[in-house]
mmCIF file of N, CA, C and O in Angstrom:
data_model
loop_
_atom_site.group_PDB
_atom_site.id
_atom_site.type_symbol
_atom_site.label_atom_id
_atom_site.label_comp_id
_atom_site.label_asym_id
_atom_site.label_seq_id
_atom_site.Cartn_x
_atom_site.Cartn_y
_atom_site.Cartn_z
ATOM 1 N N MET A 149 29.516 40.669 -2.169
ATOM 2 C CA MET A 149 28.564 40.200 -1.177
ATOM 3 C C MET A 149 29.219 40.304 0.202
ATOM 4 O O MET A 149 30.335 39.839 0.407
ATOM 5 N N SER A 150 28.497 40.854 1.143
ATOM 6 C CA SER A 150 29.060 41.049 2.486
ATOM 7 C C SER A 150 28.910 39.773 3.314
ATOM 8 O O SER A 150 28.170 38.856 2.975
ATOM 9 N N LYS A 151 29.614 39.758 4.449
ATOM 10 C CA LYS A 151 29.550 38.606 5.346
ATOM 11 C C LYS A 151 28.150 38.441 5.919
ATOM 12 O O LYS A 151 27.683 37.314 6.123
ATOM 13 N N ASP A 152 27.463 39.550 6.180
ATOM 14 C CA ASP A 152 26.094 39.483 6.706
ATOM 15 C C ASP A 152 25.158 38.816 5.705
ATOM 16 O O ASP A 152 24.341 37.970 6.066
ATOM 17 N N GLU A 153 25.282 39.224 4.453
ATOM 18 C CA GLU A 153 24.429 38.633 3.408
ATOM 19 C C GLU A 153 24.723 37.140 3.256
ATOM 20 O O GLU A 153 23.800 36.332 3.123
ATOM 21 N N LEU A 154 25.966 36.791 3.300
ATOM 22 C CA LEU A 154 26.370 35.398 3.197
ATOM 23 C C LEU A 154 25.815 34.592 4.379
ATOM 24 O O LEU A 154 25.286 33.489 4.202
ATOM 25 N N HIS A 155 25.913 35.148 5.562
ATOM 26 C CA HIS A 155 25.406 34.491 6.765
ATOM 27 C C HIS A 155 23.887 34.299 6.673
ATOM 28 O O HIS A 155 23.361 33.241 7.035
ATOM 29 N N LYS A 156 23.173 35.317 6.192
ATOM 30 C CA LYS A 156 21.721 35.226 6.035
ATOM 31 C C LYS A 156 21.352 34.128 5.044
ATOM 32 O O LYS A 156 20.420 33.351 5.274
ATOM 33 N N LEU A 157 22.088 34.061 3.950
ATOM 34 C CA LEU A 157 21.828 33.026 2.948
ATOM 35 C C LEU A 157 22.105 31.633 3.510
ATOM 36 O O LEU A 157 21.345 30.690 3.253
ATOM 37 N N GLU A 158 23.176 31.511 4.279
ATOM 38 C CA GLU A 158 23.487 30.221 4.892
ATOM 39 C C GLU A 158 22.384 29.808 5.860
ATOM 40 O O GLU A 158 22.008 28.632 5.929
ATOM 41 N N ASN A 159 21.869 30.763 6.622
ATOM 42 C CA ASN A 159 20.759 30.470 7.535
ATOM 43 C C ASN A 159 19.512 30.043 6.771
ATOM 44 O O ASN A 159 18.800 29.120 7.181
ATOM 45 N N LYS A 160 19.232 30.723 5.659
ATOM 46 C CA LYS A 160 18.074 30.351 4.838
ATOM 47 C C LYS A 160 18.233 28.932 4.296
ATOM 48 O O LYS A 160 17.276 28.158 4.275
ATOM 49 N N ILE A 161 19.441 28.605 3.886
ATOM 50 C CA ILE A 161 19.715 27.255 3.379
ATOM 51 C C ILE A 161 19.453 26.224 4.469
ATOM 52 O O ILE A 161 18.816 25.193 4.229
ATOM 53 N N LYS A 162 19.930 26.499 5.691
ATOM 54 C CA LYS A 162 19.705 25.580 6.815
ATOM 55 C C LYS A 162 18.219 25.400 7.085
ATOM 56 O O LYS A 162 17.736 24.281 7.296
ATOM 57 N N VAL A 163 17.477 26.517 7.080
ATOM 58 C CA VAL A 163 16.033 26.452 7.327
ATOM 59 C C VAL A 163 15.345 25.629 6.238
ATOM 60 O O VAL A 163 14.503 24.766 6.515
ATOM 61 N N LEU A 164 15.726 25.878 4.988
ATOM 62 C CA LEU A 164 15.122 25.137 3.877
ATOM 63 C C LEU A 164 15.475 23.654 3.936
ATOM 64 O O LEU A 164 14.628 22.796 3.652
ATOM 65 N N GLU A 165 16.701 23.331 4.326
ATOM 66 C CA GLU A 165 17.092 21.933 4.467
ATOM 67 C C GLU A 165 16.288 21.248 5.573
ATOM 68 O O GLU A 165 15.882 20.092 5.434
ATOM 69 N N GLN A 166 16.041 21.970 6.678
ATOM 70 C CA GLN A 166 15.227 21.414 7.755
ATOM 71 C C GLN A 166 13.793 21.180 7.289
ATOM 72 O O GLN A 166 13.185 20.163 7.610
ATOM 73 N N LYS A 167 13.257 22.137 6.532
ATOM 74 C CA LYS A 167 11.901 21.983 6.001
ATOM 75 C C LYS A 167 11.838 20.794 5.048
ATOM 76 O O LYS A 167 10.872 20.027 5.057
ATOM 77 N N LYS A 168 12.872 20.640 4.234
ATOM 78 C CA LYS A 168 12.931 19.522 3.293
ATOM 79 C C LYS A 168 12.926 18.196 4.050
ATOM 80 O O LYS A 168 12.183 17.278 3.710
ATOM 81 N N LYS A 169 13.764 18.090 5.086
ATOM 82 C CA LYS A 169 13.811 16.866 5.883
ATOM 83 C C LYS A 169 12.466 16.584 6.542
ATOM 84 O O LYS A 169 12.009 15.442 6.590
ATOM 85 N N ALA A 170 11.821 17.625 7.048
ATOM 86 C CA ALA A 170 10.516 17.453 7.694
ATOM 87 C C ALA A 170 9.484 16.956 6.681
ATOM 88 O O ALA A 170 8.680 16.063 6.987
ATOM 89 N N LEU A 171 9.500 17.521 5.483
ATOM 90 C CA LEU A 171 8.558 17.085 4.444
ATOM 91 C C LEU A 171 8.840 15.654 3.995
ATOM 92 O O LEU A 171 7.913 14.870 3.780
ATOM 93 N N GLU A 172 10.111 15.311 3.855
ATOM 94 C CA GLU A 172 10.473 13.944 3.488
ATOM 95 C C GLU A 172 9.991 12.960 4.547
ATOM 96 O O GLU A 172 9.475 11.894 4.223
ATOM 97 N N TYR A 173 10.160 13.325 5.819
ATOM 98 C CA TYR A 173 9.691 12.473 6.905
ATOM 99 C C TYR A 173 8.179 12.331 6.861
ATOM 100 O O TYR A 173 7.639 11.231 7.018
ATOM 101 N N LYS A 174 7.487 13.444 6.624
ATOM 102 C CA LYS A 174 6.025 13.425 6.570
ATOM 103 C C LYS A 174 5.546 12.530 5.432
ATOM 104 O O LYS A 174 4.627 11.712 5.610
ATOM 105 N N ILE A 175 6.154 12.653 4.265
ATOM 106 C CA ILE A 175 5.770 11.831 3.113
ATOM 107 C C ILE A 175 6.038 10.356 3.402
ATOM 108 O O ILE A 175 5.197 9.492 3.138
ATOM 109 N N SER A 176 7.190 10.072 3.959
ATOM 110 C CA SER A 176 7.547 8.696 4.296
ATOM 111 C C SER A 176 6.556 8.116 5.302
ATOM 112 O O SER A 176 6.111 6.973 5.174
ATOM 113 N N ASN A 177 6.197 8.907 6.287
ATOM 114 C CA ASN A 177 5.253 8.481 7.317
ATOM 115 C C ASN A 177 3.873 8.223 6.713
ATOM 116 O O ASN A 177 3.216 7.229 7.041
ATOM 117 N N GLU A 178 3.420 9.108 5.820
ATOM 118 C CA GLU A 178 2.121 8.924 5.162
ATOM 119 C C GLU A 178 2.121 7.669 4.300
ATOM 120 O O GLU A 178 1.147 6.913 4.311
ATOM 121 N N ASN A 179 3.207 7.445 3.569
ATOM 122 C CA ASN A 179 3.307 6.242 2.735
ATOM 123 C C ASN A 179 3.265 4.983 3.586
ATOM 124 O O ASN A 179 2.611 4.002 3.226
ATOM 125 N N ARG A 180 3.953 5.009 4.725
ATOM 126 C CA ARG A 180 3.956 3.857 5.633
ATOM 127 C C ARG A 180 2.566 3.601 6.182
ATOM 128 O O ARG A 180 2.093 2.466 6.222
ATOM 129 N N ARG A 181 1.869 4.669 6.568
ATOM 130 C CA ARG A 181 0.505 4.522 7.093
ATOM 131 C C ARG A 181 -0.444 3.974 6.039
ATOM 132 O O ARG A 181 -1.274 3.103 6.330
ATOM 133 N N GLU A 182 -0.335 4.491 4.812
ATOM 134 C CA GLU A 182 -1.192 4.000 3.729
ATOM 135 C C GLU A 182 -0.939 2.518 3.470
ATOM 136 O O GLU A 182 -1.871 1.747 3.295
ATOM 137 N N ARG A 183 0.318 2.126 3.454
ATOM 138 C CA ARG A 183 0.665 0.719 3.225
ATOM 139 C C ARG A 183 0.132 -0.151 4.364
ATOM 140 O O ARG A 183 -0.452 -1.210 4.133
ATOM 141 N N SER A 184 0.326 0.299 5.589
ATOM 142 C CA SER A 184 -0.169 -0.461 6.743
ATOM 143 C C SER A 184 -1.680 -0.621 6.678
ATOM 144 O O SER A 184 -2.214 -1.722 6.902
ATOM 145 N N ARG A 185 -2.378 0.438 6.341
ATOM 146 C CA ARG A 185 -3.840 0.380 6.239
ATOM 147 C C ARG A 185 -4.275 -0.593 5.149
ATOM 148 O O ARG A 185 -5.173 -1.405 5.340
ATOM 149 N N ARG A 186 -3.599 -0.525 3.999
ATOM 150 C CA ARG A 186 -3.923 -1.416 2.888
ATOM 151 C C ARG A 186 -3.678 -2.880 3.279
ATOM 152 O O ARG A 186 -4.505 -3.759 3.011
ATOM 153 N N LEU A 187 -2.565 -3.145 3.961
ATOM 154 C CA LEU A 187 -2.267 -4.512 4.380
ATOM 155 C C LEU A 187 -3.295 -5.028 5.383
ATOM 156 O O LEU A 187 -3.714 -6.185 5.313
ATOM 157 N N ILE A 188 -3.716 -4.181 6.294
ATOM 158 C CA ILE A 188 -4.730 -4.575 7.276
ATOM 159 C C ILE A 188 -6.052 -4.875 6.577
ATOM 160 O O ILE A 188 -6.718 -5.875 6.865
ATOM 161 N N GLN A 189 -6.438 -4.019 5.631
ATOM 162 C CA GLN A 189 -7.687 -4.232 4.907
ATOM 163 C C GLN A 189 -7.650 -5.541 4.119
ATOM 164 O O GLN A 189 -8.610 -6.318 4.139
ATOM 165 N N LYS A 190 -6.535 -5.791 3.443
ATOM 166 C CA LYS A 190 -6.418 -7.022 2.662
ATOM 167 C C LYS A 190 -6.429 -8.249 3.567
ATOM 168 O O LYS A 190 -7.039 -9.273 3.230
ATOM 169 N N GLY A 191 -5.754 -8.160 4.692
ATOM 170 C CA GLY A 191 -5.758 -9.270 5.641
ATOM 171 C C GLY A 191 -7.161 -9.547 6.170
ATOM 172 O O GLY A 191 -7.571 -10.709 6.307
ATOM 173 N N ALA A 192 -7.905 -8.502 6.447
ATOM 174 C CA ALA A 192 -9.272 -8.658 6.933
ATOM 175 C C ALA A 192 -10.149 -9.309 5.861
ATOM 176 O O ALA A 192 -10.969 -10.194 6.167
ATOM 177 N N LEU A 193 -9.987 -8.893 4.627
ATOM 178 C CA LEU A 193 -10.756 -9.503 3.535
ATOM 179 C C LEU A 193 -10.372 -10.970 3.357
ATOM 180 O O LEU A 193 -11.236 -11.824 3.123
ATOM 181 N N PHE A 194 -9.093 -11.255 3.471
ATOM 182 C CA PHE A 194 -8.631 -12.633 3.359
ATOM 183 C C PHE A 194 -9.309 -13.505 4.413
ATOM 184 O O PHE A 194 -9.840 -14.574 4.110
ATOM 185 N N GLU A 195 -9.304 -13.051 5.664
ATOM 186 C CA GLU A 195 -9.942 -13.813 6.732
ATOM 187 C C GLU A 195 -11.445 -13.925 6.528
ATOM 188 O O GLU A 195 -12.039 -14.959 6.788
ATOM 189 N N LYS A 196 -12.060 -12.861 6.055
ATOM 190 C CA LYS A 196 -13.510 -12.851 5.857
ATOM 191 C C LYS A 196 -13.929 -13.882 4.808
ATOM 192 O O LYS A 196 -14.822 -14.691 5.053
ATOM 193 N N TYR A 197 -13.302 -13.842 3.657
ATOM 194 C CA TYR A 197 -13.754 -14.682 2.550
ATOM 195 C C TYR A 197 -13.208 -16.102 2.584
ATOM 196 O O TYR A 197 -13.835 -17.016 2.060
ATOM 197 N N LEU A 198 -12.071 -16.318 3.202
ATOM 198 C CA LEU A 198 -11.501 -17.657 3.237
ATOM 199 C C LEU A 198 -11.630 -18.302 4.605
ATOM 200 O O LEU A 198 -11.134 -19.410 4.813
ATOM 201 N N GLU A 199 -12.310 -17.623 5.512
ATOM 202 C CA GLU A 199 -12.519 -18.139 6.867
ATOM 203 C C GLU A 199 -11.213 -18.725 7.401
ATOM 204 O O GLU A 199 -11.121 -19.875 7.773
ATOM 205 N N ASN A 200 -10.214 -17.896 7.433
ATOM 206 C CA ASN A 200 -8.859 -18.313 7.739
ATOM 207 C C ASN A 200 -8.381 -17.771 9.084
ATOM 208 O O ASN A 200 -7.199 -17.585 9.303
ATOM 209 N N GLU A 201 -9.313 -17.532 9.990
ATOM 210 C CA GLU A 201 -8.993 -16.881 11.254
ATOM 211 C C GLU A 201 -8.103 -17.714 12.178
ATOM 212 O O GLU A 201 -7.149 -17.223 12.743
ATOM 213 N N ASN A 202 -8.415 -18.977 12.329
ATOM 214 C CA ASN A 202 -7.722 -19.817 13.307
ATOM 215 C C ASN A 202 -6.700 -20.732 12.656
ATOM 216 O O ASN A 202 -6.533 -21.872 13.050
ATOM 217 N N VAL A 203 -5.995 -20.208 11.674
ATOM 218 C CA VAL A 203 -5.006 -20.984 10.941
ATOM 219 C C VAL A 203 -3.634 -20.341 11.156
ATOM 220 O O VAL A 203 -3.523 -19.123 11.248
ATOM 221 N N SER A 204 -2.611 -21.165 11.221
ATOM 222 C CA SER A 204 -1.261 -20.642 11.460
ATOM 223 C C SER A 204 -0.769 -19.834 10.260
ATOM 224 O O SER A 204 -1.295 -19.940 9.155
ATOM 225 N N ILE A 205 0.261 -19.047 10.506
ATOM 226 C CA ILE A 205 0.878 -18.254 9.443
ATOM 227 C C ILE A 205 1.416 -19.182 8.350
ATOM 228 O O ILE A 205 1.252 -18.905 7.159
ATOM 229 N N LYS A 206 2.034 -20.278 8.727
ATOM 230 C CA LYS A 206 2.578 -21.231 7.750
ATOM 231 C C LYS A 206 1.463 -21.805 6.882
ATOM 232 O O LYS A 206 1.607 -21.892 5.655
ATOM 233 N N GLU A 207 0.363 -22.208 7.495
ATOM 234 C CA GLU A 207 -0.769 -22.755 6.728
ATOM 235 C C GLU A 207 -1.369 -21.686 5.812
ATOM 236 O O GLU A 207 -1.752 -21.976 4.681
ATOM 237 N N THR A 208 -1.405 -20.462 6.299
ATOM 238 C CA THR A 208 -1.901 -19.348 5.479
ATOM 239 C C THR A 208 -0.998 -19.148 4.274
ATOM 240 O O THR A 208 -1.473 -18.985 3.146
ATOM 241 N N GLU A 209 0.306 -19.187 4.503
ATOM 242 C CA GLU A 209 1.249 -19.020 3.399
ATOM 243 C C GLU A 209 1.095 -20.146 2.380
ATOM 244 O O GLU A 209 1.106 -19.909 1.165
ATOM 245 N N ASP A 210 0.941 -21.371 2.863
ATOM 246 C CA ASP A 210 0.761 -22.503 1.949
ATOM 247 C C ASP A 210 -0.504 -22.334 1.112
ATOM 248 O O ASP A 210 -0.498 -22.588 -0.099
ATOM 249 N N LEU A 211 -1.585 -21.887 1.744
ATOM 250 C CA LEU A 211 -2.829 -21.651 1.014
ATOM 251 C C LEU A 211 -2.636 -20.579 -0.045
ATOM 252 O O LEU A 211 -3.085 -20.715 -1.190
ATOM 253 N N LEU A 212 -1.939 -19.509 0.312
ATOM 254 C CA LEU A 212 -1.692 -18.435 -0.648
ATOM 255 C C LEU A 212 -0.837 -18.910 -1.819
ATOM 256 O O LEU A 212 -1.055 -18.494 -2.963
ATOM 257 N N LYS A 213 0.104 -19.794 -1.567
ATOM 258 C CA LYS A 213 0.904 -20.354 -2.655
ATOM 259 C C LYS A 213 0.027 -21.140 -3.621
ATOM 260 O O LYS A 213 0.163 -21.016 -4.843
ATOM 261 N N VAL A 214 -0.881 -21.939 -3.078
ATOM 262 C CA VAL A 214 -1.798 -22.713 -3.921
ATOM 263 C C VAL A 214 -2.695 -21.774 -4.721
ATOM 264 O O VAL A 214 -2.888 -21.955 -5.936
ATOM 265 N N LEU A 215 -3.242 -20.759 -4.061
ATOM 266 C CA LEU A 215 -4.115 -19.805 -4.749
ATOM 267 C C LEU A 215 -3.355 -19.025 -5.819
ATOM 268 O O LEU A 215 -3.892 -18.762 -6.905
ATOM 269 N N ALA A 216 -2.111 -18.663 -5.536
ATOM 270 C CA ALA A 216 -1.302 -17.931 -6.518
ATOM 271 C C ALA A 216 -1.037 -18.802 -7.740
ATOM 272 O O ALA A 216 -1.122 -18.334 -8.882
ATOM 273 N N GLU A 217 -0.737 -20.066 -7.503
ATOM 274 C CA GLU A 217 -0.503 -20.992 -8.619
ATOM 275 C C GLU A 217 -1.772 -21.141 -9.456
ATOM 276 O O GLU A 217 -1.729 -21.100 -10.688
ATOM 277 N N PHE A 218 -2.905 -21.292 -8.784
ATOM 278 C CA PHE A 218 -4.189 -21.403 -9.492
ATOM 279 C C PHE A 218 -4.460 -20.139 -10.295
ATOM 280 O O PHE A 218 -4.853 -20.193 -11.457
ATOM 281 N N LYS A 219 -4.223 -18.991 -9.669
ATOM 282 C CA LYS A 219 -4.456 -17.707 -10.346
ATOM 283 C C LYS A 219 -3.575 -17.580 -11.582
ATOM 284 O O LYS A 219 -4.042 -17.160 -12.647
ATOM 285 N N ASN A 220 -2.313 -17.928 -11.462
ATOM 286 C CA ASN A 220 -1.390 -17.811 -12.593
ATOM 287 C C ASN A 220 -1.763 -18.756 -13.738
ATOM 288 O O ASN A 220 -1.608 -18.409 -14.905
ATOM 289 N N LYS A 221 -2.283 -19.931 -13.419
ATOM 290 C CA LYS A 221 -2.670 -20.886 -14.453
ATOM 291 C C LYS A 221 -4.021 -20.547 -15.075
ATOM 292 O O LYS A 221 -4.316 -20.984 -16.181
ATOM 293 N N ASN A 222 -4.848 -19.805 -14.359
ATOM 294 C CA ASN A 222 -6.216 -19.525 -14.809
ATOM 295 C C ASN A 222 -6.489 -18.032 -14.881
ATOM 296 O O ASN A 222 -7.603 -17.577 -14.583
ATOM 297 N N LYS A 223 -5.508 -17.268 -15.296
ATOM 298 C CA LYS A 223 -5.599 -15.803 -15.287
ATOM 299 C C LYS A 223 -6.800 -15.290 -16.076
ATOM 300 O O LYS A 223 -7.537 -14.444 -15.591
ATOM 301 N N GLU A 224 -7.010 -15.796 -17.272
ATOM 302 C CA GLU A 224 -8.117 -15.313 -18.106
ATOM 303 C C GLU A 224 -9.465 -15.585 -17.444
ATOM 304 O O GLU A 224 -10.349 -14.723 -17.421
ATOM 305 N N TYR A 225 -9.637 -16.792 -16.914
ATOM 306 C CA TYR A 225 -10.889 -17.142 -16.239
ATOM 307 C C TYR A 225 -11.122 -16.217 -15.042
ATOM 308 O O TYR A 225 -12.219 -15.685 -14.857
ATOM 309 N N ILE A 226 -10.098 -16.019 -14.257
ATOM 310 C CA ILE A 226 -10.227 -15.169 -13.069
ATOM 311 C C ILE A 226 -10.541 -13.736 -13.470
ATOM 312 O O ILE A 226 -11.404 -13.087 -12.859
ATOM 313 N N ASP A 227 -9.880 -13.220 -14.500
ATOM 314 C CA ASP A 227 -10.154 -11.861 -14.973
ATOM 315 C C ASP A 227 -11.614 -11.718 -15.390
ATOM 316 O O ASP A 227 -12.267 -10.719 -15.076
ATOM 317 N N ARG A 228 -12.147 -12.722 -16.094
ATOM 318 C CA ARG A 228 -13.561 -12.681 -16.506
ATOM 319 C C ARG A 228 -14.487 -12.684 -15.287
ATOM 320 O O ARG A 228 -15.474 -11.941 -15.249
ATOM 321 N N GLN A 229 -14.170 -13.494 -14.308
ATOM 322 C CA GLN A 229 -15.010 -13.576 -13.113
ATOM 323 C C GLN A 229 -14.980 -12.266 -12.325
ATOM 324 O O GLN A 229 -16.013 -11.801 -11.832
ATOM 325 N N VAL A 230 -13.813 -11.663 -12.227
ATOM 326 C CA VAL A 230 -13.683 -10.384 -11.516
ATOM 327 C C VAL A 230 -14.473 -9.306 -12.250
ATOM 328 O O VAL A 230 -15.180 -8.500 -11.628
ATOM 329 N N GLN A 231 -14.389 -9.288 -13.573
ATOM 330 C CA GLN A 231 -15.163 -8.320 -14.359
ATOM 331 C C GLN A 231 -16.657 -8.541 -14.180
ATOM 332 O O GLN A 231 -17.428 -7.581 -14.067
ATOM 333 N N LYS A 232 -17.063 -9.787 -14.137
ATOM 334 C CA LYS A 232 -18.479 -10.115 -13.943
ATOM 335 C C LYS A 232 -18.973 -9.597 -12.586
ATOM 336 O O LYS A 232 -20.034 -8.984 -12.483
ATOM 337 N N ILE A 233 -18.181 -9.806 -11.557
ATOM 338 C CA ILE A 233 -18.548 -9.330 -10.215
ATOM 339 C C ILE A 233 -18.635 -7.813 -10.212
ATOM 340 O O ILE A 233 -19.567 -7.236 -9.638
ATOM 341 N N ALA A 234 -17.668 -7.147 -10.843
ATOM 342 C CA ALA A 234 -17.672 -5.678 -10.894
ATOM 343 C C ALA A 234 -18.922 -5.168 -11.614
ATOM 344 O O ALA A 234 -19.553 -4.205 -11.167
ATOM 345 N N LYS A 235 -19.306 -5.802 -12.714
ATOM 346 C CA LYS A 235 -20.513 -5.393 -13.452
ATOM 347 C C LYS A 235 -21.761 -5.605 -12.606
ATOM 348 O O LYS A 235 -22.665 -4.765 -12.587
ATOM 349 N N ASP A 236 -21.811 -6.732 -11.903
ATOM 350 C CA ASP A 236 -22.962 -7.004 -11.036
ATOM 351 C C ASP A 236 -23.075 -5.947 -9.932
ATOM 352 O O ASP A 236 -24.168 -5.496 -9.609
ATOM 353 N N GLN A 237 -21.943 -5.544 -9.382
ATOM 354 C CA GLN A 237 -21.959 -4.525 -8.331
ATOM 355 C C GLN A 237 -22.369 -3.169 -8.879
ATOM 356 O O GLN A 237 -23.043 -2.405 -8.210
ATOM 357 N N GLU A 238 -21.972 -2.868 -10.126
ATOM 358 C CA GLU A 238 -22.379 -1.607 -10.756
ATOM 359 C C GLU A 238 -23.889 -1.567 -10.929
ATOM 360 O O GLU A 238 -24.512 -0.529 -10.741
ATOM 361 N N ARG A 239 -24.471 -2.688 -11.312
ATOM 362 C CA ARG A 239 -25.937 -2.741 -11.491
ATOM 363 C C ARG A 239 -26.666 -2.492 -10.170
ATOM 364 O O ARG A 239 -27.699 -1.859 -10.131
ATOM 365 N N ILE A 240 -26.099 -3.037 -9.104
ATOM 366 C CA ILE A 240 -26.716 -2.890 -7.784
ATOM 367 C C ILE A 240 -26.656 -1.429 -7.328
ATOM 368 O O ILE A 240 -27.601 -0.899 -6.760
ATOM 369 N N ASN A 241 -25.523 -0.785 -7.583
ATOM 370 C CA ASN A 241 -25.336 0.609 -7.141
ATOM 371 C C ASN A 241 -25.980 1.498 -8.153
ATOM 372 O O ASN A 241 -26.510 2.453 -8.066
#
């Protein structure tokens, strides 16, 4: 293998490594955007259904702890209610 061929291969490797880094950055950026969007949507739903707009972060956290405890103790009941709501929405659509 000549020095020219070796140099060309090294350049190709550099180009491919740059493309790899660019793709990794793009994927990371897309994942971050998707997560941010999901968090915003969930926060909006939380405020909508629990009317929690003018409450401090600490009070919100305390409420979520209570709801999480209730959910964990009543998992089967909650699962049935969620399924019922989903079925009702299917009938409407």
